[in-house]
Amino acid sequence: MAITEELSALRDDTLAAIAAAETTAALEEVRVAVLGKAGSLTGYLRSMGQVPKEERAAVGKAVNEARVAVEEALGARKATLDAAELDAAMDAAAVDVTLPGRVQQRGTRHLINGIIDEISEIFLGLGYSVAEGPEVETDYYNFEALNAPADHPSRSMQDTFYVLDRSGDAARVRGESEVLLRTQTSGVQVHAMEDQELPIYVIAPGKVYRRDVADPSHLPQFHQIEGLVVDEGITFADLKGTLDYLCKQIFGPERKTRFRAHYFPFTEPSAEVDVSCGICHGEGCRMCKGTGWLEILGCGMVDPNVLGMSGIDPERYSGFAFGMGVERIACLKYNVPDLRMLLEGDMRFLRQF
Ligand code: DAH
């Protein structure tokens, strides 16, 4: 076969292969096979020297025509395949704007903070102010100034966590008041009596700590709300009226209160307050362990000795104090059987409040 015929056959085969290439990669293979270093058409271009002189012009023309035709076809096919591949890539990466979005879960105030707010509002309405005290406290404010000196038996019920200084010494070693995590908000009473003008009408919500293992009715860290009133002519009747009002505000107007004699070092007389059971209304049930009553807080008339230690004249002034556990109130109000449920962060539980 004459070279020019070979060339036209090669050109036709190549144009057919170009038209049949479905991807840019397949097209590139065709290009390399024909026009690459070892390509078939390149071979003809290289061997022009061996072509007899008289045929050289005709063969050269045919090789060139074949090269131009192949290059044009390659270019056109590449443009078509590039565009198709870009379209496919864009389709694959497309975002479906019609898909529904993911709903963000909105948080709510935690039940414990909700109860603190609710009780604070009740007392703000009675003209009280809200005070805060330090969670890291000295032994003096947590115990001593509340009539519980170092050897007082009531301390054994409120063991806590002690804070050492950098050398590892307890403050006691240096003859100073020991530093501890407060076991009760009652120390804020002492700060209020030292710092505020009389009369005092104050509540103090806050965190407290005890060396207790968590169980359905104990937590090593929980919240209390303390109350303190110091004024002229304050009597136990004021205390009763205030706490009865508080219970009716928290639990509902049909609930009754009762005061049971009790002991606290810093109040005299002291009492524990019970509210009538909201499940059985006093009949006795499992919630109230058959008694018809639920214990909700401790209270009493501020011991004159406590007033005196904080520089207040007990001959002229008298006062009352009370303290309640916020987690306990939350559980009683909503019939939660285990204090630990308040801390587990389970949204199914928390969302209910
Ligand atoms: N601080 C006491 C406790 O943690 C509760 C308490 C009882 C507070 C009587 C008071 C009070 O202010 O008068 O057990």
mmCIF file of C-alpha atoms and ligand atoms in Angstrom:
data_model
loop_
_atom_site.group_PDB
_atom_site.id
_atom_site.type_symbol
_atom_site.label_atom_id
_atom_site.label_comp_id
_atom_site.label_asym_id
_atom_site.label_seq_id
_atom_site.Cartn_x
_atom_site.Cartn_y
_atom_site.Cartn_z
ATOM 1 C CA MET A 1 0.000 0.000 0.000
ATOM 2 C CA ALA A 2 1.256 3.457 -0.796
ATOM 3 C CA ILE A 3 2.238 5.639 2.151
ATOM 4 C CA THR A 4 -0.449 8.180 1.307
ATOM 5 C CA GLU A 5 -3.080 5.447 1.483
ATOM 6 C CA GLU A 6 -1.660 4.242 4.835
ATOM 7 C CA LEU A 7 -1.857 7.820 6.067
ATOM 8 C CA SER A 8 -5.436 8.357 4.997
ATOM 9 C CA ALA A 9 -6.419 5.037 6.652
ATOM 10 C CA LEU A 10 -4.585 6.104 9.871
ATOM 11 C CA ARG A 11 -6.324 9.481 9.757
ATOM 12 C CA ASP A 12 -9.767 7.910 9.313
ATOM 13 C CA ASP A 13 -9.179 5.355 12.112
ATOM 14 C CA THR A 14 -7.948 8.113 14.421
ATOM 15 C CA LEU A 15 -10.911 10.404 13.681
ATOM 16 C CA ALA A 16 -13.219 7.477 14.422
ATOM 17 C CA ALA A 17 -11.393 6.757 17.707
ATOM 18 C CA ILE A 18 -11.649 10.432 18.673
ATOM 19 C CA ALA A 19 -15.372 10.463 17.984
ATOM 20 C CA ALA A 20 -15.759 7.273 20.059
ATOM 21 C CA ALA A 21 -13.791 8.544 23.103
ATOM 22 C CA GLU A 22 -16.300 8.997 25.924
ATOM 23 C CA THR A 23 -13.987 10.636 28.460
ATOM 24 C CA THR A 24 -11.116 13.106 28.405
ATOM 25 C CA ALA A 25 -8.876 10.302 29.706
ATOM 26 C CA ALA A 26 -9.800 8.016 26.786
ATOM 27 C CA LEU A 27 -9.286 10.927 24.394
ATOM 28 C CA GLU A 28 -5.830 11.530 25.842
ATOM 29 C CA GLU A 29 -4.956 7.871 25.209
ATOM 30 C CA VAL A 30 -5.890 8.319 21.559
ATOM 31 C CA ARG A 31 -3.781 11.465 21.338
ATOM 32 C CA VAL A 32 -0.710 9.779 22.861
ATOM 33 C CA ALA A 33 -1.073 6.741 20.578
ATOM 34 C CA VAL A 34 -1.099 8.926 17.473
ATOM 35 C CA LEU A 35 0.755 12.134 18.275
ATOM 36 C CA GLY A 36 2.814 11.152 21.381
ATOM 37 C CA LYS A 37 6.599 10.582 21.213
ATOM 38 C CA ALA A 38 6.087 7.020 20.039
ATOM 39 C CA GLY A 39 2.791 7.817 18.288
ATOM 40 C CA SER A 40 1.925 6.325 14.907
ATOM 41 C CA LEU A 41 1.691 9.647 13.074
ATOM 42 C CA THR A 42 4.831 10.920 14.819
ATOM 43 C CA GLY A 43 6.561 7.836 13.393
ATOM 44 C CA TYR A 44 5.725 8.981 9.846
ATOM 45 C CA LEU A 45 6.939 12.503 10.560
ATOM 46 C CA ARG A 46 10.245 11.147 11.880
ATOM 47 C CA SER A 47 10.851 8.817 8.968
ATOM 48 C CA MET A 48 10.369 11.434 6.246
ATOM 49 C CA GLY A 49 14.122 11.143 5.559
ATOM 50 C CA GLN A 50 13.707 7.571 4.292
ATOM 51 C CA VAL A 51 10.965 8.570 1.834
ATOM 52 C CA PRO A 52 12.290 8.671 -1.730
ATOM 53 C CA LYS A 53 12.931 12.217 -2.885
ATOM 54 C CA GLU A 54 10.294 12.229 -5.611
ATOM 55 C CA GLU A 55 7.552 11.115 -3.209
ATOM 56 C CA ARG A 56 8.640 13.356 -0.310
ATOM 57 C CA ALA A 57 6.492 16.399 -1.194
ATOM 58 C CA ALA A 58 3.316 14.363 -1.609
ATOM 59 C CA VAL A 59 3.929 12.274 1.532
ATOM 60 C CA GLY A 60 4.872 15.364 3.553
ATOM 61 C CA LYS A 61 1.656 17.041 2.494
ATOM 62 C CA ALA A 62 -0.405 13.957 3.372
ATOM 63 C CA VAL A 63 1.269 13.599 6.821
ATOM 64 C CA ASN A 64 0.661 17.274 7.552
ATOM 65 C CA GLU A 65 -2.960 17.129 6.461
ATOM 66 C CA ALA A 66 -3.517 14.070 8.635
ATOM 67 C CA ARG A 67 -1.844 15.846 11.625
ATOM 68 C CA VAL A 68 -3.972 18.983 11.202
ATOM 69 C CA ALA A 69 -7.174 16.963 10.850
ATOM 70 C CA VAL A 70 -6.369 14.876 13.945
ATOM 71 C CA GLU A 71 -5.393 17.932 16.027
ATOM 72 C CA GLU A 72 -8.577 19.775 15.092
ATOM 73 C CA ALA A 73 -10.729 16.776 15.904
ATOM 74 C CA LEU A 74 -8.901 16.276 19.218
ATOM 75 C CA GLY A 75 -9.438 19.928 20.158
ATOM 76 C CA ALA A 76 -13.136 19.893 19.299
ATOM 77 C CA ARG A 77 -13.781 16.599 21.088
ATOM 78 C CA LYS A 78 -11.848 17.767 24.169
ATOM 79 C CA ALA A 79 -13.974 20.902 24.435
ATOM 80 C CA THR A 80 -17.154 18.805 24.268
ATOM 81 C CA LEU A 81 -15.943 16.256 26.850
ATOM 82 C CA ASP A 82 -14.582 18.967 29.210
ATOM 83 C CA ALA A 83 -17.938 20.698 29.217
ATOM 84 C CA ALA A 84 -19.797 17.422 29.839
ATOM 85 C CA GLU A 85 -17.446 16.463 32.684
ATOM 86 C CA LEU A 86 -17.786 19.897 34.310
ATOM 87 C CA ASP A 87 -21.582 19.592 34.118
ATOM 88 C CA ALA A 88 -21.436 16.143 35.721
ATOM 89 C CA ALA A 89 -19.107 17.371 38.517
ATOM 90 C CA MET A 90 -21.399 20.312 39.224
ATOM 91 C CA ASP A 91 -24.439 18.052 39.330
ATOM 92 C CA ALA A 92 -22.669 15.711 41.758
ATOM 93 C CA ALA A 93 -21.648 18.554 44.078
ATOM 94 C CA ALA A 94 -24.982 20.320 43.956
ATOM 95 C CA VAL A 95 -26.708 21.208 47.237
ATOM 96 C CA ASP A 96 -30.359 20.392 47.391
ATOM 97 C CA VAL A 97 -31.771 23.598 48.749
ATOM 98 C CA THR A 98 -35.198 22.021 49.057
ATOM 99 C CA LEU A 99 -34.054 19.571 51.813
ATOM 100 C CA PRO A 100 -35.617 20.436 55.185
ATOM 101 C CA GLY A 101 -33.103 21.945 57.698
ATOM 102 C CA ARG A 102 -32.079 20.435 61.018
ATOM 103 C CA VAL A 103 -33.981 22.024 63.879
ATOM 104 C CA GLN A 104 -31.749 23.596 66.533
ATOM 105 C CA GLN A 105 -32.683 22.492 70.039
ATOM 106 C CA ARG A 106 -33.363 25.512 72.130
ATOM 107 C CA GLY A 107 -32.141 25.390 75.737
ATOM 108 C CA THR A 108 -34.217 26.409 78.724
ATOM 109 C CA ARG A 109 -33.407 27.685 82.168
ATOM 110 C CA HIS A 110 -32.496 24.743 84.424
ATOM 111 C CA LEU A 111 -35.120 23.778 86.976
ATOM 112 C CA ILE A 112 -32.762 24.627 89.871
ATOM 113 C CA ASN A 113 -32.224 28.174 88.588
ATOM 114 C CA GLY A 114 -35.933 28.414 87.845
ATOM 115 C CA ILE A 115 -36.788 27.634 91.486
ATOM 116 C CA ILE A 116 -34.146 30.102 92.732
ATOM 117 C CA ASP A 117 -35.670 32.802 90.510
ATOM 118 C CA GLU A 118 -39.182 31.950 91.612
ATOM 119 C CA ILE A 119 -38.333 32.117 95.329
ATOM 120 C CA SER A 120 -36.246 35.266 94.848
ATOM 121 C CA GLU A 121 -39.264 36.927 93.180
ATOM 122 C CA ILE A 122 -41.480 35.999 96.128
ATOM 123 C CA PHE A 123 -39.100 37.652 98.603
ATOM 124 C CA LEU A 124 -38.370 40.658 96.384
ATOM 125 C CA GLY A 125 -42.132 41.168 96.468
ATOM 126 C CA LEU A 126 -41.937 41.261 100.276
ATOM 127 C CA GLY A 127 -39.228 43.945 100.170
ATOM 128 C CA TYR A 128 -36.212 41.699 100.757
ATOM 129 C CA SER A 129 -32.937 42.121 98.873
ATOM 130 C CA VAL A 130 -30.822 39.307 97.434
ATOM 131 C CA ALA A 131 -27.285 38.842 98.778
ATOM 132 C CA GLU A 132 -24.425 36.583 97.780
ATOM 133 C CA GLY A 133 -21.569 35.158 99.796
ATOM 134 C CA PRO A 134 -18.375 33.285 98.926
ATOM 135 C CA GLU A 135 -18.497 29.530 98.259
ATOM 136 C CA VAL A 136 -14.934 29.258 99.558
ATOM 137 C CA GLU A 137 -15.450 30.369 103.119
ATOM 138 C CA THR A 138 -13.627 30.429 106.429
ATOM 139 C CA ASP A 139 -14.475 28.212 109.341
ATOM 140 C CA TYR A 140 -15.402 31.380 111.228
ATOM 141 C CA TYR A 141 -18.282 32.336 108.928
ATOM 142 C CA ASN A 142 -19.448 28.793 108.211
ATOM 143 C CA PHE A 143 -19.449 27.530 111.817
ATOM 144 C CA GLU A 144 -17.866 29.639 114.557
ATOM 145 C CA ALA A 145 -19.895 32.855 114.155
ATOM 146 C CA LEU A 146 -23.012 30.673 113.882
ATOM 147 C CA ASN A 147 -22.531 29.382 117.406
ATOM 148 C CA ALA A 148 -20.784 26.158 116.373
ATOM 149 C CA PRO A 149 -17.237 26.329 117.809
ATOM 150 C CA ALA A 150 -14.623 23.721 116.868
ATOM 151 C CA ASP A 151 -15.825 21.030 119.281
ATOM 152 C CA HIS A 152 -19.546 21.482 118.541
ATOM 153 C CA PRO A 153 -21.294 18.171 117.827
ATOM 154 C CA SER A 154 -23.490 19.688 115.067
ATOM 155 C CA ARG A 155 -20.369 19.963 112.890
ATOM 156 C CA SER A 156 -20.202 16.214 112.443
ATOM 157 C CA MET A 157 -23.327 16.379 110.256
ATOM 158 C CA GLN A 158 -21.730 18.861 107.887
ATOM 159 C CA ASP A 159 -18.285 17.561 107.029
ATOM 160 C CA THR A 160 -16.867 19.320 104.006
ATOM 161 C CA PHE A 161 -13.846 19.847 101.760
ATOM 162 C CA TYR A 162 -10.944 21.813 103.229
ATOM 163 C CA VAL A 163 -8.717 24.134 101.225
ATOM 164 C CA LEU A 164 -4.962 24.012 101.869
ATOM 165 C CA ASP A 165 -2.556 26.783 100.903
ATOM 166 C CA ARG A 166 0.308 26.194 98.450
ATOM 167 C CA SER A 167 2.617 24.789 101.073
ATOM 168 C CA GLY A 168 -0.059 22.219 101.886
ATOM 169 C CA ASP A 169 -0.688 23.715 105.322
ATOM 170 C CA ALA A 170 -4.178 24.122 106.620
ATOM 171 C CA ALA A 171 -4.771 27.683 107.875
ATOM 172 C CA ARG A 172 -5.331 26.097 111.279
ATOM 173 C CA VAL A 173 -1.584 25.297 111.444
ATOM 174 C CA ARG A 174 -0.889 29.041 111.310
ATOM 175 C CA GLY A 175 -3.534 29.728 113.923
ATOM 176 C CA GLU A 176 -5.931 31.243 111.347
ATOM 177 C CA SER A 177 -9.518 30.354 110.585
ATOM 178 C CA GLU A 178 -9.528 27.294 108.347
ATOM 179 C CA VAL A 179 -10.598 27.703 104.699
ATOM 180 C CA LEU A 180 -13.312 25.372 103.447
ATOM 181 C CA LEU A 181 -16.112 24.964 100.923
ATOM 182 C CA ARG A 182 -19.193 26.230 102.750
ATOM 183 C CA THR A 183 -21.628 23.567 103.938
ATOM 184 C CA GLN A 184 -24.537 25.995 104.227
ATOM 185 C CA THR A 185 -25.530 29.463 103.067
ATOM 186 C CA SER A 186 -26.024 30.433 106.721
ATOM 187 C CA GLY A 187 -22.598 32.134 106.733
ATOM 188 C CA VAL A 188 -24.091 34.843 104.510
ATOM 189 C CA GLN A 189 -26.191 35.795 107.540
ATOM 190 C CA VAL A 190 -22.982 36.750 109.331
ATOM 191 C CA HIS A 191 -21.637 38.723 106.336
ATOM 192 C CA ALA A 192 -24.978 40.543 106.074
ATOM 193 C CA MET A 193 -25.021 41.415 109.785
ATOM 194 C CA GLU A 194 -21.412 42.665 109.618
ATOM 195 C CA ASP A 195 -21.779 44.623 106.367
ATOM 196 C CA GLN A 196 -25.344 45.904 106.142
ATOM 197 C CA GLU A 197 -27.255 48.647 107.859
ATOM 198 C CA LEU A 198 -30.145 47.596 110.070
ATOM 199 C CA PRO A 199 -32.877 46.619 109.548
ATOM 200 C CA ILE A 200 -31.907 43.588 107.444
ATOM 201 C CA TYR A 201 -34.346 41.764 105.162
ATOM 202 C CA VAL A 202 -32.266 39.548 102.947
ATOM 203 C CA ILE A 203 -32.214 36.217 101.168
ATOM 204 C CA ALA A 204 -29.054 34.497 99.891
ATOM 205 C CA PRO A 205 -29.265 31.744 97.282
ATOM 206 C CA GLY A 206 -26.109 29.811 96.485
ATOM 207 C CA LYS A 207 -24.131 26.615 96.149
ATOM 208 C CA VAL A 208 -23.037 24.559 99.143
ATOM 209 C CA TYR A 209 -20.834 21.487 99.531
ATOM 210 C CA ARG A 210 -20.781 18.462 101.799
ATOM 211 C CA ARG A 211 -18.699 15.343 102.061
ATOM 212 C CA ASP A 212 -21.690 13.182 101.124
ATOM 213 C CA VAL A 213 -22.018 10.446 98.533
ATOM 214 C CA ALA A 214 -24.735 11.131 95.958
ATOM 215 C CA ASP A 215 -27.887 9.065 96.523
ATOM 216 C CA PRO A 216 -31.603 9.751 95.948
ATOM 217 C CA SER A 217 -31.703 12.244 98.826
ATOM 218 C CA HIS A 218 -28.088 13.509 99.083
ATOM 219 C CA LEU A 219 -25.708 15.366 96.795
ATOM 220 C CA PRO A 220 -22.123 16.445 97.542
ATOM 221 C CA GLN A 221 -22.912 19.804 95.939
ATOM 222 C CA PHE A 222 -26.306 21.439 96.018
ATOM 223 C CA HIS A 223 -28.084 24.789 96.434
ATOM 224 C CA GLN A 224 -29.654 26.486 99.395
ATOM 225 C CA ILE A 225 -31.605 29.664 99.898
ATOM 226 C CA GLU A 226 -30.947 31.405 103.185
ATOM 227 C CA GLY A 227 -33.169 34.059 104.702
ATOM 228 C CA LEU A 228 -32.429 36.572 107.444
ATOM 229 C CA VAL A 229 -34.472 39.288 109.049
ATOM 230 C CA VAL A 230 -33.111 41.518 111.826
ATOM 231 C CA ASP A 231 -35.245 44.412 113.020
ATOM 232 C CA GLU A 232 -36.846 45.808 116.143
ATOM 233 C CA GLY A 233 -39.784 43.824 117.481
ATOM 234 C CA ILE A 234 -39.457 40.742 115.249
ATOM 235 C CA THR A 235 -41.257 37.721 116.739
ATOM 236 C CA PHE A 236 -41.869 34.069 115.960
ATOM 237 C CA ALA A 237 -45.258 35.122 114.551
ATOM 238 C CA ASP A 238 -43.431 37.061 111.800
ATOM 239 C CA LEU A 239 -41.411 33.956 110.996
ATOM 240 C CA LYS A 240 -44.524 31.758 110.837
ATOM 241 C CA GLY A 241 -46.467 34.197 108.693
ATOM 242 C CA THR A 242 -43.575 34.663 106.273
ATOM 243 C CA LEU A 243 -42.886 30.954 105.767
ATOM 244 C CA ASP A 244 -46.565 30.025 105.538
ATOM 245 C CA TYR A 245 -46.908 32.651 102.794
ATOM 246 C CA LEU A 246 -43.783 31.289 101.071
ATOM 247 C CA CYS A 247 -45.131 27.708 101.047
ATOM 248 C CA LYS A 248 -48.487 28.768 99.639
ATOM 249 C CA GLN A 249 -46.729 30.775 96.922
ATOM 250 C CA ILE A 250 -44.493 27.852 95.934
ATOM 251 C CA PHE A 251 -46.870 24.922 96.282
ATOM 252 C CA GLY A 252 -50.361 26.418 96.065
ATOM 253 C CA PRO A 253 -52.873 28.167 98.374
ATOM 254 C CA GLU A 254 -54.450 24.912 99.589
ATOM 255 C CA ARG A 255 -51.223 23.681 101.218
ATOM 256 C CA LYS A 256 -50.810 23.905 104.988
ATOM 257 C CA THR A 257 -47.631 24.316 107.028
ATOM 258 C CA ARG A 258 -46.616 23.005 110.416
ATOM 259 C CA PHE A 259 -43.676 23.966 112.627
ATOM 260 C CA ARG A 260 -41.912 21.187 114.566
ATOM 261 C CA ALA A 261 -39.454 22.033 117.355
ATOM 262 C CA HIS A 262 -35.897 21.250 116.266
ATOM 263 C CA TYR A 263 -32.324 22.258 117.029
ATOM 264 C CA PHE A 264 -29.906 24.474 115.108
ATOM 265 C CA PRO A 265 -26.899 26.048 116.847
ATOM 266 C CA PHE A 266 -27.593 29.580 115.589
ATOM 267 C CA THR A 267 -31.328 29.862 116.268
ATOM 268 C CA GLU A 268 -33.295 29.658 119.499
ATOM 269 C CA PRO A 269 -35.978 28.468 119.418
ATOM 270 C CA SER A 270 -35.495 26.458 116.207
ATOM 271 C CA ALA A 271 -38.010 24.622 114.078
ATOM 272 C CA GLU A 272 -38.351 22.483 111.020
ATOM 273 C CA VAL A 273 -41.203 23.379 108.697
ATOM 274 C CA ASP A 274 -43.332 20.779 106.972
ATOM 275 C CA VAL A 275 -45.788 21.392 104.164
ATOM 276 C CA SER A 276 -48.881 19.213 103.769
ATOM 277 C CA CYS A 277 -48.439 16.449 101.203
ATOM 278 C CA GLY A 278 -49.697 17.469 97.760
ATOM 279 C CA ILE A 279 -50.394 13.881 96.704
ATOM 280 C CA CYS A 280 -52.608 12.667 99.576
ATOM 281 C CA HIS A 281 -53.457 16.058 101.162
ATOM 282 C CA GLY A 282 -52.557 14.788 104.626
ATOM 283 C CA GLU A 283 -54.031 11.282 104.443
ATOM 284 C CA GLY A 284 -50.630 9.592 104.295
ATOM 285 C CA CYS A 285 -49.097 8.052 101.175
ATOM 286 C CA ARG A 286 -45.816 6.775 99.791
ATOM 287 C CA MET A 287 -44.583 10.283 98.870
ATOM 288 C CA CYS A 288 -44.861 11.500 102.488
ATOM 289 C CA LYS A 289 -43.983 8.114 103.990
ATOM 290 C CA GLY A 290 -47.442 7.867 105.518
ATOM 291 C CA THR A 291 -47.140 11.045 107.603
ATOM 292 C CA GLY A 292 -49.166 13.458 105.443
ATOM 293 C CA TRP A 293 -46.315 16.012 105.717
ATOM 294 C CA LEU A 294 -43.133 16.836 103.779
ATOM 295 C CA GLU A 295 -40.189 18.517 105.486
ATOM 296 C CA ILE A 296 -39.049 21.538 103.505
ATOM 297 C CA LEU A 297 -36.802 23.781 105.587
ATOM 298 C CA GLY A 298 -35.136 24.738 108.872
ATOM 299 C CA CYS A 299 -35.676 28.001 110.697
ATOM 300 C CA GLY A 300 -35.723 29.806 114.006
ATOM 301 C CA MET A 301 -35.231 33.035 115.904
ATOM 302 C CA VAL A 302 -31.638 34.258 115.570
ATOM 303 C CA ASP A 303 -29.798 33.356 118.779
ATOM 304 C CA PRO A 304 -28.960 36.571 120.720
ATOM 305 C CA ASN A 305 -25.404 35.299 121.011
ATOM 306 C CA VAL A 306 -25.117 35.211 117.181
ATOM 307 C CA LEU A 307 -26.432 38.795 116.946
ATOM 308 C CA GLY A 308 -23.902 39.862 119.601
ATOM 309 C CA MET A 309 -20.940 38.189 117.831
ATOM 310 C CA SER A 310 -21.744 40.207 114.707
ATOM 311 C CA GLY A 311 -21.981 43.466 116.637
ATOM 312 C CA ILE A 312 -25.771 43.798 116.880
ATOM 313 C CA ASP A 313 -27.394 44.686 120.211
ATOM 314 C CA PRO A 314 -29.685 41.740 121.076
ATOM 315 C CA GLU A 315 -31.497 43.855 123.694
ATOM 316 C CA ARG A 316 -32.772 46.146 120.967
ATOM 317 C CA TYR A 317 -32.959 43.898 117.905
ATOM 318 C CA SER A 318 -34.344 40.460 117.243
ATOM 319 C CA GLY A 319 -34.611 38.432 114.079
ATOM 320 C CA PHE A 320 -35.439 35.199 112.354
ATOM 321 C CA ALA A 321 -33.607 33.032 109.873
ATOM 322 C CA PHE A 322 -34.456 30.143 107.609
ATOM 323 C CA GLY A 323 -32.678 27.913 105.147
ATOM 324 C CA MET A 324 -33.966 25.532 102.474
ATOM 325 C CA GLY A 325 -32.499 23.127 99.955
ATOM 326 C CA VAL A 326 -33.383 24.190 96.411
ATOM 327 C CA GLU A 327 -33.056 20.691 94.863
ATOM 328 C CA ARG A 328 -35.315 19.340 97.585
ATOM 329 C CA ILE A 329 -37.967 21.992 96.930
ATOM 330 C CA ALA A 330 -37.756 21.279 93.177
ATOM 331 C CA CYS A 331 -38.270 17.554 93.788
ATOM 332 C CA LEU A 332 -41.181 18.134 96.176
ATOM 333 C CA LYS A 333 -42.860 20.579 93.833
ATOM 334 C CA TYR A 334 -42.630 18.298 90.790
ATOM 335 C CA ASN A 335 -42.642 14.860 92.479
ATOM 336 C CA VAL A 336 -39.128 13.991 91.299
ATOM 337 C CA PRO A 337 -38.097 10.797 93.120
ATOM 338 C CA ASP A 338 -34.298 11.206 92.976
ATOM 339 C CA LEU A 339 -32.182 14.374 93.443
ATOM 340 C CA ARG A 340 -29.600 13.022 91.001
ATOM 341 C CA MET A 341 -32.054 13.316 88.098
ATOM 342 C CA LEU A 342 -31.610 17.097 88.339
ATOM 343 C CA LEU A 343 -27.920 16.772 87.456
ATOM 344 C CA GLU A 344 -27.919 14.105 84.758
ATOM 345 C CA GLY A 345 -28.570 16.517 81.882
ATOM 346 C CA ASP A 346 -31.167 14.226 80.314
ATOM 347 C CA MET A 347 -33.138 16.478 77.968
ATOM 348 C CA ARG A 348 -36.225 14.263 78.162
ATOM 349 C CA PHE A 349 -36.363 15.042 81.890
ATOM 350 C CA LEU A 350 -35.257 18.689 81.826
ATOM 351 C CA ARG A 351 -37.537 19.749 78.974
ATOM 352 C CA GLN A 352 -40.574 19.150 81.165
ATOM 353 C CA PHE A 353 -39.927 22.238 83.284
HETATM 354 N N1 DAH B 1 -28.130 25.835 107.505
HETATM 355 C C1 DAH B 1 -29.048 24.792 107.876
HETATM 356 C C2 DAH B 1 -28.647 23.494 107.190
HETATM 357 O O1 DAH B 1 -27.934 23.535 106.234
HETATM 358 C C3 DAH B 1 -30.454 25.151 107.506
HETATM 359 C C4 DAH B 1 -30.982 26.246 108.365
HETATM 360 C C5 DAH B 1 -31.680 25.943 109.505
HETATM 361 C C6 DAH B 1 -30.798 27.574 108.054
HETATM 362 C C7 DAH B 1 -32.165 26.916 110.349
HETATM 363 C C8 DAH B 1 -31.310 28.589 108.857
HETATM 364 C C9 DAH B 1 -31.987 28.230 110.018
HETATM 365 O O2 DAH B 1 -31.131 29.859 108.612
HETATM 366 O O3 DAH B 1 -32.472 29.232 110.823
HETATM 367 O O4 DAH B 1 -29.017 22.449 107.643
#
